[in-house]
CSV table of C-alpha atoms in Angstrom, one decimal:
chain,number,residue,atom,x,y,z
N,1,MET,CA,-24.4,-13.5,-25.1
N,2,THR,CA,-21.8,-14.4,-22.5
N,3,ASP,CA,-18.3,-15.4,-23.7
N,4,PHE,CA,-16.6,-18.3,-22.0
N,5,ILE,CA,-13.0,-19.4,-21.6
N,6,LYS,CA,-12.2,-23.1,-21.2
N,7,VAL,CA,-9.2,-23.8,-19.0
N,8,THR,CA,-7.6,-26.8,-17.2
N,9,ASP,CA,-7.0,-26.3,-13.5
N,10,ASP,CA,-4.2,-27.8,-11.4
N,11,LEU,CA,-6.2,-31.0,-10.8
N,12,GLY,CA,-6.5,-31.5,-14.6
N,13,ARG,CA,-10.2,-30.6,-14.6
N,14,GLU,CA,-11.7,-28.7,-17.5
N,15,VAL,CA,-13.5,-25.6,-16.3
N,16,ASN,CA,-15.8,-23.3,-18.3
N,17,ILE,CA,-15.6,-19.8,-17.0
N,18,PRO,CA,-17.6,-16.7,-18.1
N,19,PHE,CA,-15.0,-14.3,-19.5
N,20,PRO,CA,-14.1,-12.1,-18.0
N,21,PRO,CA,-15.7,-13.2,-14.7
N,22,ASN,CA,-17.5,-10.3,-12.9
N,23,ARG,CA,-18.5,-12.0,-9.6
N,24,ILE,CA,-15.4,-13.7,-8.1
N,25,ILE,CA,-15.1,-15.5,-4.8
N,26,SER,CA,-11.8,-16.5,-3.3
N,27,ALA,CA,-11.8,-19.2,-0.6
N,28,VAL,CA,-8.1,-18.6,0.2
N,29,PRO,CA,-6.8,-15.4,2.1
N,30,SER,CA,-3.7,-15.1,-0.1
N,31,THR,CA,-5.7,-15.3,-3.2
N,32,THR,CA,-8.2,-12.7,-2.1
N,33,GLU,CA,-5.3,-10.2,-1.5
N,34,PHE,CA,-3.9,-11.1,-4.9
N,35,LEU,CA,-7.2,-10.4,-6.7
N,36,PHE,CA,-7.1,-6.8,-5.3
N,37,ASP,CA,-3.5,-6.5,-6.4
N,38,LEU,CA,-4.6,-7.6,-9.9
N,39,GLY,CA,-6.9,-4.6,-9.9
N,40,LEU,CA,-10.1,-6.7,-9.5
N,41,GLU,CA,-11.5,-4.9,-6.4
N,42,GLY,CA,-14.9,-4.3,-8.0
N,43,LYS,CA,-15.3,-8.0,-8.9
N,44,VAL,CA,-14.4,-9.6,-5.6
N,45,ILE,CA,-17.7,-10.2,-3.9
N,46,SER,CA,-16.8,-11.9,-0.6
N,47,ARG,CA,-14.0,-12.7,1.9
N,48,THR,CA,-13.1,-15.5,4.3
N,49,LYS,CA,-12.9,-14.8,8.0
N,50,PHE,CA,-9.1,-15.1,7.7
N,51,CYS,CA,-8.7,-12.6,4.8
N,52,ARG,CA,-6.6,-9.7,6.1
N,53,TYR,CA,-5.6,-7.6,3.1
N,54,PRO,CA,-6.0,-5.0,1.8
N,55,LYS,CA,-6.9,-3.5,5.1
N,56,GLY,CA,-9.7,-0.9,5.0
N,57,LYS,CA,-11.3,-2.7,2.0
N,58,ILE,CA,-11.5,-6.4,2.8
N,59,GLU,CA,-13.7,-5.8,5.9
N,60,LYS,CA,-16.5,-4.4,3.8
N,61,LEU,CA,-17.1,-7.7,2.0
N,62,PRO,CA,-19.5,-10.4,3.2
N,63,ASN,CA,-17.9,-13.2,5.2
N,64,ILE,CA,-18.2,-16.7,3.7
N,65,GLY,CA,-16.6,-18.5,6.7
N,66,GLY,CA,-13.2,-20.1,7.1
N,67,PRO,CA,-11.3,-21.8,4.2
N,68,LYS,CA,-12.0,-25.2,5.7
N,69,ASN,CA,-15.5,-24.4,6.9
N,70,LEU,CA,-17.1,-22.4,4.2
N,71,PHE,CA,-20.7,-21.1,4.4
N,72,VAL,CA,-21.8,-22.9,1.2
N,73,ASP,CA,-25.4,-21.7,1.5
N,74,LYS,CA,-24.2,-18.1,1.6
N,75,ILE,CA,-21.9,-18.7,-1.4
N,76,ASN,CA,-24.9,-20.0,-3.3
N,77,LEU,CA,-26.9,-16.8,-2.6
N,78,LEU,CA,-23.9,-14.7,-3.8
N,79,ASN,CA,-24.1,-16.5,-7.1
N,80,PRO,CA,-20.5,-16.2,-8.2
N,81,ASP,CA,-19.3,-16.9,-11.8
N,82,LEU,CA,-15.9,-18.0,-10.6
N,83,ILE,CA,-14.7,-19.6,-7.3
N,84,LEU,CA,-11.0,-19.8,-6.7
N,85,VAL,CA,-9.9,-22.6,-4.2
N,86,ASN,CA,-6.7,-24.5,-3.3
N,87,GLU,CA,-6.4,-28.3,-2.9
N,88,GLU,CA,-4.6,-27.9,0.4
N,89,GLU,CA,-6.3,-24.9,1.9
N,90,ASN,CA,-9.9,-25.9,1.4
N,91,ASN,CA,-12.3,-28.7,2.4
N,92,LYS,CA,-12.5,-31.2,-0.5
N,93,ALA,CA,-16.2,-32.1,0.2
N,94,GLN,CA,-17.3,-28.5,0.2
N,95,VAL,CA,-15.3,-27.7,-3.0
N,96,GLU,CA,-16.9,-30.7,-4.7
N,97,ALA,CA,-20.3,-29.5,-3.7
N,98,LEU,CA,-19.6,-26.0,-5.1
N,99,MET,CA,-18.4,-27.6,-8.4
N,100,GLU,CA,-21.9,-28.9,-9.0
N,101,ASP,CA,-23.3,-25.3,-9.4
N,102,PHE,CA,-20.4,-23.0,-10.2
N,103,PRO,CA,-17.1,-22.8,-12.2
N,104,VAL,CA,-14.5,-23.7,-9.6
N,105,TYR,CA,-10.8,-23.4,-10.4
N,106,VAL,CA,-8.5,-25.5,-8.1
N,107,SER,CA,-4.9,-24.5,-7.6
N,108,LYS,CA,-2.1,-26.7,-6.4
N,109,VAL,CA,1.1,-24.9,-5.4
N,110,ARG,CA,4.1,-26.8,-3.9
N,111,ASN,CA,7.1,-24.7,-5.0
N,112,TYR,CA,8.4,-21.3,-6.3
N,113,GLN,CA,7.9,-22.1,-10.0
N,114,GLU,CA,4.4,-23.4,-9.5
N,115,ALA,CA,3.6,-20.2,-7.5
N,116,LEU,CA,4.6,-18.0,-10.4
N,117,GLN,CA,2.7,-20.2,-12.9
N,118,ASN,CA,-0.4,-19.9,-10.6
N,119,ILE,CA,-0.2,-16.1,-10.7
N,120,LEU,CA,-0.1,-16.2,-14.5
N,121,ASN,CA,-3.0,-18.7,-14.6
N,122,THR,CA,-5.1,-16.6,-12.3
N,123,GLY,CA,-4.4,-13.5,-14.4
N,124,LYS,CA,-5.4,-15.3,-17.5
N,125,ILE,CA,-8.7,-16.6,-16.3
N,126,THR,CA,-9.7,-13.3,-14.7
N,127,GLY,CA,-8.8,-11.2,-17.8
N,128,VAL,CA,-5.9,-9.3,-16.4
N,129,GLU,CA,-2.9,-11.3,-17.7
N,130,PRO,CA,-0.6,-8.2,-18.3
N,131,LYS,CA,-0.9,-7.3,-14.6
N,132,ALA,CA,-0.1,-10.9,-13.6
N,133,PHE,CA,3.0,-10.8,-15.8
N,134,GLU,CA,4.1,-7.6,-14.1
N,135,ILE,CA,3.7,-9.1,-10.7
N,136,THR,CA,5.7,-12.3,-11.6
N,137,ASN,CA,8.5,-10.2,-13.1
N,138,LYS,CA,8.7,-8.1,-9.9
N,139,ILE,CA,8.8,-11.3,-7.8
N,140,ARG,CA,11.5,-12.8,-9.9
N,141,ALA,CA,13.6,-9.6,-9.6
N,142,GLY,CA,13.2,-9.6,-5.8
N,143,PHE,CA,14.1,-13.2,-5.3
N,144,ALA,CA,17.1,-12.8,-7.5
N,145,LYS,CA,18.6,-10.5,-4.9
N,146,ILE,CA,18.5,-13.1,-2.1
N,147,PRO,CA,22.2,-14.0,-1.4
N,148,LYS,CA,23.2,-17.5,-2.5
N,149,SER,CA,24.5,-19.8,0.2
N,150,THR,CA,27.6,-22.0,-0.3
N,151,LYS,CA,26.8,-24.1,2.8
N,152,PRO,CA,23.0,-24.5,3.5
N,153,ILE,CA,21.9,-24.0,7.1
N,154,LYS,CA,20.1,-27.1,8.4
N,155,VAL,CA,16.6,-25.9,9.5
N,156,LEU,CA,13.5,-27.2,11.2
N,157,TYR,CA,10.3,-25.1,10.5
N,158,LEU,CA,7.6,-25.6,13.0
N,159,ILE,CA,3.9,-24.7,12.5
N,160,TRP,CA,2.2,-26.2,15.5
N,161,ARG,CA,2.8,-27.3,19.1
N,162,ASN,CA,1.0,-29.8,21.4
N,163,PRO,CA,2.0,-31.8,19.3
N,164,PHE,CA,4.9,-30.1,17.5
N,165,MET,CA,4.3,-30.2,13.8
N,166,GLY,CA,7.0,-29.6,11.2
N,167,VAL,CA,7.0,-28.8,7.5
N,168,GLY,CA,8.2,-31.5,5.1
N,169,LYS,CA,9.8,-31.2,1.8
N,170,ASN,CA,6.8,-31.5,-0.5
N,171,SER,CA,5.5,-28.1,0.3
N,172,PHE,CA,5.6,-24.5,-0.7
N,173,ILE,CA,7.2,-23.5,2.6
N,174,ASN,CA,10.0,-25.9,1.9
N,175,SER,CA,10.6,-24.2,-1.4
N,176,MET,CA,10.8,-20.8,0.3
N,177,LEU,CA,13.3,-22.3,2.8
N,178,GLU,CA,15.5,-23.5,-0.1
N,179,MET,CA,15.3,-20.0,-1.7
N,180,CYS,CA,16.7,-18.7,1.5
N,181,GLY,CA,19.6,-21.1,1.4
N,182,PHE,CA,18.3,-23.3,4.2
N,183,GLU,CA,18.2,-27.1,4.1
N,184,ASN,CA,15.1,-28.7,5.5
N,185,ILE,CA,16.4,-31.3,8.0
N,186,LEU,CA,13.2,-33.4,7.9
N,187,PRO,CA,14.0,-36.6,5.9
N,188,ASP,CA,12.7,-37.2,2.4
N,189,PRO,CA,10.3,-39.0,1.9
N,190,GLN,CA,8.3,-37.7,4.8
N,191,GLU,CA,4.8,-36.6,5.6
N,192,ARG,CA,4.1,-33.1,4.4
N,193,TYR,CA,3.4,-31.9,8.0
N,194,PRO,CA,4.6,-34.6,10.4
N,195,ASN,CA,4.0,-34.6,14.1
N,196,LEU,CA,7.3,-34.5,16.1
N,197,THR,CA,8.1,-35.4,19.7
N,198,ALA,CA,10.7,-33.4,21.7
N,199,GLU,CA,13.0,-36.5,21.5
N,200,GLU,CA,12.6,-36.6,17.7
N,201,ILE,CA,13.4,-32.9,17.4
N,202,LYS,CA,16.5,-33.5,19.6
N,203,GLU,CA,17.6,-36.3,17.3
N,204,LEU,CA,17.2,-34.2,14.2
N,205,ASN,CA,19.6,-31.6,15.8
N,206,PRO,CA,18.9,-28.7,13.4
N,207,GLU,CA,21.2,-25.7,13.4
N,208,LEU,CA,18.2,-23.4,13.1
N,209,VAL,CA,14.6,-23.6,14.2
N,210,LEU,CA,12.0,-21.3,12.7
N,211,LEU,CA,8.8,-20.8,14.7
N,212,SER,CA,6.0,-19.7,12.4
N,213,SER,CA,3.3,-17.1,13.3
N,214,GLU,CA,0.7,-19.3,11.7
N,215,PRO,CA,-1.3,-21.5,11.9
N,216,TYR,CA,0.0,-21.7,15.5
N,217,PRO,CA,1.0,-18.2,16.7
N,218,PHE,CA,4.4,-19.0,18.2
N,219,GLU,CA,5.6,-16.2,20.6
N,220,GLU,CA,8.7,-15.3,22.5
N,221,ALA,CA,7.6,-17.6,25.4
N,222,ASN,CA,7.8,-20.6,23.1
N,223,ILE,CA,11.5,-20.0,22.4
N,224,LYS,CA,12.5,-21.2,25.8
N,225,GLU,CA,10.6,-24.4,25.2
N,226,ILE,CA,12.6,-25.2,22.1
N,227,ARG,CA,15.8,-24.0,23.8
N,228,ASP,CA,15.3,-26.7,26.4
N,229,ILE,CA,15.3,-29.3,23.7
N,230,LEU,CA,18.0,-27.8,21.5
N,231,PRO,CA,20.3,-25.7,23.7
N,232,PHE,CA,22.8,-24.9,20.9
N,233,ALA,CA,20.4,-24.1,18.0
N,234,THR,CA,19.5,-20.7,16.7
N,235,ILE,CA,15.8,-20.1,17.2
N,236,GLU,CA,13.8,-17.4,15.4
N,237,LEU,CA,10.2,-16.3,15.3
N,238,VAL,CA,9.2,-15.8,11.7
N,239,ASP,CA,6.2,-14.3,9.8
N,240,GLY,CA,4.4,-17.4,8.5
N,241,GLU,CA,2.7,-15.3,5.7
N,242,MET,CA,6.0,-14.7,4.1
N,243,PHE,CA,6.8,-18.4,3.9
N,244,SER,CA,3.3,-19.7,3.0
N,245,TRP,CA,1.3,-17.1,1.0
N,246,TYR,CA,2.1,-18.0,-2.6
N,247,GLU,CA,0.8,-15.1,-4.6
N,248,SER,CA,1.4,-11.3,-4.6
N,249,HIS,CA,2.5,-11.5,-0.9
N,250,MET,CA,5.7,-12.8,-2.5
N,251,LEU,CA,6.4,-9.2,-3.5
N,252,GLN,CA,7.2,-8.6,0.1
N,253,ALA,CA,8.8,-11.9,0.9
N,254,ALA,CA,12.1,-11.5,-0.8
N,255,ASP,CA,13.1,-8.4,1.3
N,256,TYR,CA,11.9,-10.1,4.4
N,257,PHE,CA,14.0,-13.2,3.6
N,258,ILE,CA,17.1,-11.0,2.9
N,259,ASN,CA,16.7,-9.3,6.3
N,260,LEU,CA,16.1,-12.6,8.1
N,261,ILE,CA,19.2,-14.2,6.6
N,262,LYS,CA,21.3,-11.2,7.7
N,263,LYS,CA,19.9,-11.4,11.2
N,264,ILE,CA,20.6,-15.2,11.5
N,265,LYS,CA,24.2,-14.8,10.1
N,266,ALA,CA,24.9,-12.0,12.6
N,267,GLU,CA,23.9,-14.2,15.6
Protein backbone atom coordinates (compact mmCIF):
# COMPACT_ATOMS: atom_id res chain seq x y z
CA MET A 1 0.00 0.00 0.00
CA THR A 2 1.38 3.40 -1.05
CA ASP A 3 1.81 6.05 1.62
CA PHE A 4 0.82 9.63 0.83
CA ILE A 5 1.75 13.03 2.20
CA LYS A 6 -0.76 15.88 1.99
CA VAL A 7 0.86 19.29 1.54
CA THR A 8 -0.17 22.81 0.59
CA ASP A 9 1.72 24.37 -2.31
CA ASP A 10 2.52 28.05 -2.76
CA LEU A 11 -0.81 28.70 -4.49
CA GLY A 12 -2.66 27.36 -1.43
CA ARG A 13 -3.67 24.13 -3.16
CA GLU A 14 -3.75 20.86 -1.26
CA VAL A 15 -1.70 18.20 -3.05
CA ASN A 16 -1.64 14.48 -2.26
CA ILE A 17 1.79 13.09 -3.09
CA PRO A 18 2.92 9.43 -2.94
CA PHE A 19 5.63 9.39 -0.28
CA PRO A 20 8.40 9.28 -1.00
CA PRO A 21 7.84 10.00 -4.72
CA ASN A 22 9.91 7.78 -7.01
CA ARG A 23 9.13 9.25 -10.46
CA ILE A 24 9.76 13.00 -10.29
CA ILE A 25 9.49 15.50 -13.12
CA SER A 26 10.76 19.06 -12.82
CA ALA A 27 9.53 21.58 -15.38
CA VAL A 28 12.06 24.21 -14.20
CA PRO A 29 15.82 24.03 -14.97
CA SER A 30 16.93 25.30 -11.54
CA THR A 31 14.69 22.76 -9.81
CA THR A 32 16.08 19.91 -11.89
CA GLU A 33 19.61 20.82 -10.81
CA PHE A 34 18.40 21.08 -7.21
CA LEU A 35 16.87 17.58 -7.26
CA PHE A 36 20.25 16.13 -8.19
CA ASP A 37 21.89 18.14 -5.39
CA LEU A 38 19.32 16.65 -3.00
CA GLY A 39 20.61 13.19 -3.95
CA LEU A 40 17.52 12.25 -6.00
CA GLU A 41 19.33 11.41 -9.24
CA GLY A 42 17.69 7.99 -9.57
CA LYS A 43 14.20 9.46 -9.18
CA VAL A 44 14.40 12.29 -11.72
CA ILE A 45 12.88 10.88 -14.92
CA SER A 46 13.11 13.78 -17.40
CA ARG A 47 14.57 17.20 -18.20
CA THR A 48 13.48 20.34 -20.02
CA LYS A 49 15.44 21.41 -23.08
CA PHE A 50 16.92 24.26 -21.01
CA CYS A 51 18.15 22.06 -18.12
CA ARG A 52 21.96 22.35 -17.99
CA TYR A 53 23.09 20.78 -14.75
CA PRO A 54 24.58 18.47 -13.67
CA LYS A 55 26.57 18.22 -16.88
CA GLY A 56 27.23 14.67 -17.99
CA LYS A 57 24.06 13.39 -16.32
CA ILE A 58 21.22 15.65 -17.38
CA GLU A 59 21.72 14.90 -21.09
CA LYS A 60 20.77 11.24 -20.59
CA LEU A 61 17.21 12.03 -19.52
CA PRO A 62 14.25 12.35 -21.95
CA ASN A 63 13.44 15.89 -23.06
CA ILE A 64 9.94 17.15 -22.12
CA GLY A 65 10.20 20.48 -24.00
CA GLY A 66 10.65 24.01 -22.73
CA PRO A 67 9.23 25.26 -19.41
CA LYS A 68 6.59 27.31 -21.25
CA ASN A 69 6.01 24.74 -24.00
CA LEU A 70 5.98 21.33 -22.34
CA PHE A 71 5.37 18.09 -24.23
CA VAL A 72 2.31 17.18 -22.17
CA ASP A 73 1.69 13.93 -24.07
CA LYS A 74 5.24 12.81 -23.34
CA ILE A 75 4.83 13.67 -19.65
CA ASN A 76 1.65 11.55 -19.60
CA LEU A 77 3.59 8.58 -20.98
CA LEU A 78 6.32 9.02 -18.37
CA ASN A 79 3.62 8.66 -15.65
CA PRO A 80 5.25 10.76 -12.89
CA ASP A 81 4.09 10.59 -9.29
CA LEU A 82 5.21 14.22 -8.66
CA ILE A 83 5.59 17.20 -10.99
CA LEU A 84 7.36 20.32 -9.73
CA VAL A 85 6.48 23.59 -11.48
CA ASN A 86 6.74 27.33 -10.85
CA GLU A 87 3.94 29.89 -11.22
CA GLU A 88 6.17 32.24 -13.22
CA GLU A 89 8.34 29.82 -15.20
CA ASN A 90 5.63 27.54 -16.58
CA ASN A 91 2.54 27.86 -18.79
CA LYS A 92 -0.58 28.07 -16.61
CA ALA A 93 -2.86 26.20 -19.02
CA GLN A 94 -0.40 23.33 -19.36
CA VAL A 95 0.10 23.13 -15.60
CA GLU A 96 -3.65 23.02 -15.03
CA ALA A 97 -3.97 20.22 -17.59
CA LEU A 98 -1.31 18.19 -15.78
CA MET A 99 -3.07 18.78 -12.45
CA GLU A 100 -6.00 16.72 -13.72
CA ASP A 101 -3.89 13.55 -13.84
CA PHE A 102 -0.87 13.97 -11.57
CA PRO A 103 0.20 15.49 -8.24
CA VAL A 104 1.56 18.92 -9.20
CA TYR A 105 3.31 21.12 -6.65
CA VAL A 106 3.50 24.81 -7.65
CA SER A 107 6.19 27.04 -6.16
CA LYS A 108 6.12 30.83 -6.01
CA VAL A 109 9.42 32.49 -5.14
CA ARG A 110 9.82 36.26 -5.08
CA ASN A 111 12.59 36.83 -2.51
CA TYR A 112 15.50 35.32 -0.58
CA GLN A 113 13.45 34.03 2.35
CA GLU A 114 10.86 32.43 0.07
CA ALA A 115 13.70 30.75 -1.83
CA LEU A 116 15.03 29.17 1.37
CA GLN A 117 11.53 28.06 2.36
CA ASN A 118 11.02 26.56 -1.10
CA ILE A 119 14.20 24.50 -0.69
CA LEU A 120 12.91 23.14 2.62
CA ASN A 121 9.45 22.48 1.19
CA THR A 122 10.90 20.54 -1.74
CA GLY A 123 13.10 18.53 0.58
CA LYS A 124 10.09 17.67 2.72
CA ILE A 125 7.84 16.45 -0.09
CA THR A 126 10.62 14.39 -1.71
CA GLY A 127 11.69 12.70 1.52
CA VAL A 128 15.14 14.28 1.88
CA GLU A 129 14.48 17.07 4.39
CA PRO A 130 17.86 16.77 6.21
CA LYS A 131 19.74 17.41 2.94
CA ALA A 132 17.51 20.42 2.23
CA PHE A 133 18.32 21.84 5.69
CA GLU A 134 22.03 21.33 4.98
CA ILE A 135 21.75 23.25 1.70
CA THR A 136 19.81 26.15 3.26
CA ASN A 137 22.35 26.44 6.07
CA LYS A 138 25.20 26.62 3.56
CA ILE A 139 23.35 29.27 1.55
CA ARG A 140 22.74 31.36 4.69
CA ALA A 141 26.42 31.14 5.62
CA GLY A 142 27.50 32.19 2.14
CA PHE A 143 25.15 35.16 1.92
CA ALA A 144 26.18 36.31 5.39
CA LYS A 145 29.65 36.98 3.96
CA ILE A 146 28.40 39.51 1.40
CA PRO A 147 29.63 42.94 2.54
CA LYS A 148 26.94 45.31 3.76
CA SER A 149 26.60 48.58 1.89
CA THR A 150 26.15 51.89 3.71
CA LYS A 151 25.09 53.66 0.49
CA PRO A 152 23.20 51.42 -1.96
CA ILE A 153 24.21 51.73 -5.62
CA LYS A 154 21.26 52.66 -7.86
CA VAL A 155 20.97 49.87 -10.42
CA LEU A 156 18.99 48.96 -13.53
CA TYR A 157 18.92 45.23 -14.33
CA LEU A 158 18.07 44.43 -17.97
CA ILE A 159 16.91 41.02 -19.21
CA TRP A 160 15.88 41.83 -22.82
CA ARG A 161 16.47 44.19 -25.74
CA ASN A 162 14.29 45.23 -28.70
CA PRO A 163 12.50 46.31 -26.60
CA PHE A 164 14.60 46.78 -23.50
CA MET A 165 13.05 45.02 -20.54
CA GLY A 166 13.98 45.64 -16.91
CA VAL A 167 13.34 43.81 -13.66
CA GLY A 168 10.89 45.35 -11.20
CA LYS A 169 10.85 45.11 -7.45
CA ASN A 170 8.37 42.27 -6.95
CA SER A 171 10.82 39.65 -8.17
CA PHE A 172 13.47 37.23 -6.95
CA ILE A 173 16.10 39.05 -9.00
CA ASN A 174 15.28 42.25 -7.12
CA SER A 175 15.83 40.43 -3.84
CA MET A 176 19.29 39.32 -5.04
CA LEU A 177 20.09 42.91 -6.03
CA GLU A 178 19.19 44.02 -2.51
CA MET A 179 21.38 41.29 -1.00
CA CYS A 180 24.26 42.78 -3.02
CA GLY A 181 23.61 46.24 -1.60
CA PHE A 182 22.08 47.57 -4.82
CA GLU A 183 18.93 49.66 -5.04
CA ASN A 184 16.61 48.89 -7.93
CA ILE A 185 15.99 52.23 -9.64
CA LEU A 186 12.68 51.16 -11.19
CA PRO A 187 9.81 52.82 -9.31
CA ASP A 188 7.51 50.92 -6.99
CA PRO A 189 4.76 50.03 -7.76
CA GLN A 190 5.85 48.91 -11.20
CA GLU A 191 5.33 46.02 -13.57
CA ARG A 192 7.50 43.06 -12.68
CA TYR A 193 9.26 43.17 -16.06
CA PRO A 194 8.49 46.54 -17.70
CA ASN A 195 9.45 47.49 -21.25
CA LEU A 196 11.69 50.55 -21.36
CA THR A 197 12.59 52.99 -24.11
CA ALA A 198 16.06 54.47 -24.40
CA GLU A 199 14.63 57.81 -23.26
CA GLU A 200 13.08 56.21 -20.16
CA ILE A 201 16.39 54.57 -19.31
CA LYS A 202 18.10 57.93 -19.67
CA GLU A 203 15.57 59.55 -17.32
CA LEU A 204 16.05 56.81 -14.72
CA ASN A 205 19.78 57.65 -14.75
CA PRO A 206 21.09 54.59 -12.86
CA GLU A 207 24.63 54.52 -11.52
CA LEU A 208 24.98 50.89 -12.55
CA VAL A 209 23.44 48.82 -15.37
CA LEU A 210 23.60 45.03 -15.19
CA LEU A 211 23.10 43.20 -18.49
CA SER A 212 21.94 39.65 -17.86
CA SER A 213 23.08 36.56 -19.77
CA GLU A 214 19.48 35.28 -19.79
CA PRO A 215 16.84 35.19 -21.11
CA TYR A 216 18.43 37.59 -23.64
CA PRO A 217 22.14 36.79 -23.95
CA PHE A 218 23.66 40.26 -23.61
CA GLU A 219 27.26 40.42 -24.88
CA GLU A 220 30.17 42.88 -24.98
CA ALA A 221 28.73 44.41 -28.14
CA ASN A 222 25.63 45.50 -26.21
CA ILE A 223 27.65 47.56 -23.73
CA LYS A 224 28.25 50.31 -26.29
CA GLU A 225 24.50 50.49 -26.97
CA ILE A 226 23.85 51.24 -23.29
CA ARG A 227 26.89 53.50 -23.06
CA ASP A 228 25.39 55.70 -25.79
CA ILE A 229 22.29 56.14 -23.58
CA LEU A 230 24.11 56.42 -20.24
CA PRO A 231 27.66 57.70 -20.85
CA PHE A 232 28.52 57.99 -17.14
CA ALA A 233 27.03 54.73 -15.79
CA THR A 234 29.00 51.62 -14.89
CA ILE A 235 27.86 48.79 -17.16
CA GLU A 236 28.50 45.12 -16.41
CA LEU A 237 27.62 41.83 -18.05
CA VAL A 238 26.37 39.42 -15.38
CA ASP A 239 25.51 35.74 -15.11
CA GLY A 240 21.72 35.64 -15.07
CA GLU A 241 21.68 32.22 -13.42
CA MET A 242 23.25 33.69 -10.30
CA PHE A 243 20.50 36.29 -10.00
CA SER A 244 17.49 34.19 -11.00
CA TRP A 245 18.06 30.50 -10.13
CA TYR A 246 16.50 30.29 -6.68
CA GLU A 247 17.50 26.86 -5.38
CA SER A 248 20.84 25.11 -4.88
CA HIS A 249 22.46 27.37 -7.50
CA MET A 250 22.40 29.91 -4.66
CA LEU A 251 25.31 27.95 -3.17
CA GLN A 252 27.45 29.50 -5.92
CA ALA A 253 25.74 32.89 -6.01
CA ALA A 254 27.16 34.41 -2.83
CA ASP A 255 30.81 34.13 -3.93
CA TYR A 256 29.83 35.39 -7.37
CA PHE A 257 28.14 38.45 -5.83
CA ILE A 258 31.12 39.16 -3.56
CA ASN A 259 33.46 39.19 -6.57
CA LEU A 260 31.03 41.29 -8.62
CA ILE A 261 30.77 43.91 -5.85
CA LYS A 262 34.57 44.07 -5.60
CA LYS A 263 34.88 44.55 -9.36
CA ILE A 264 32.26 47.32 -9.47
CA LYS A 265 33.79 49.19 -6.53
CA ALA A 266 37.23 48.99 -8.16
CA GLU A 267 36.00 50.68 -11.35
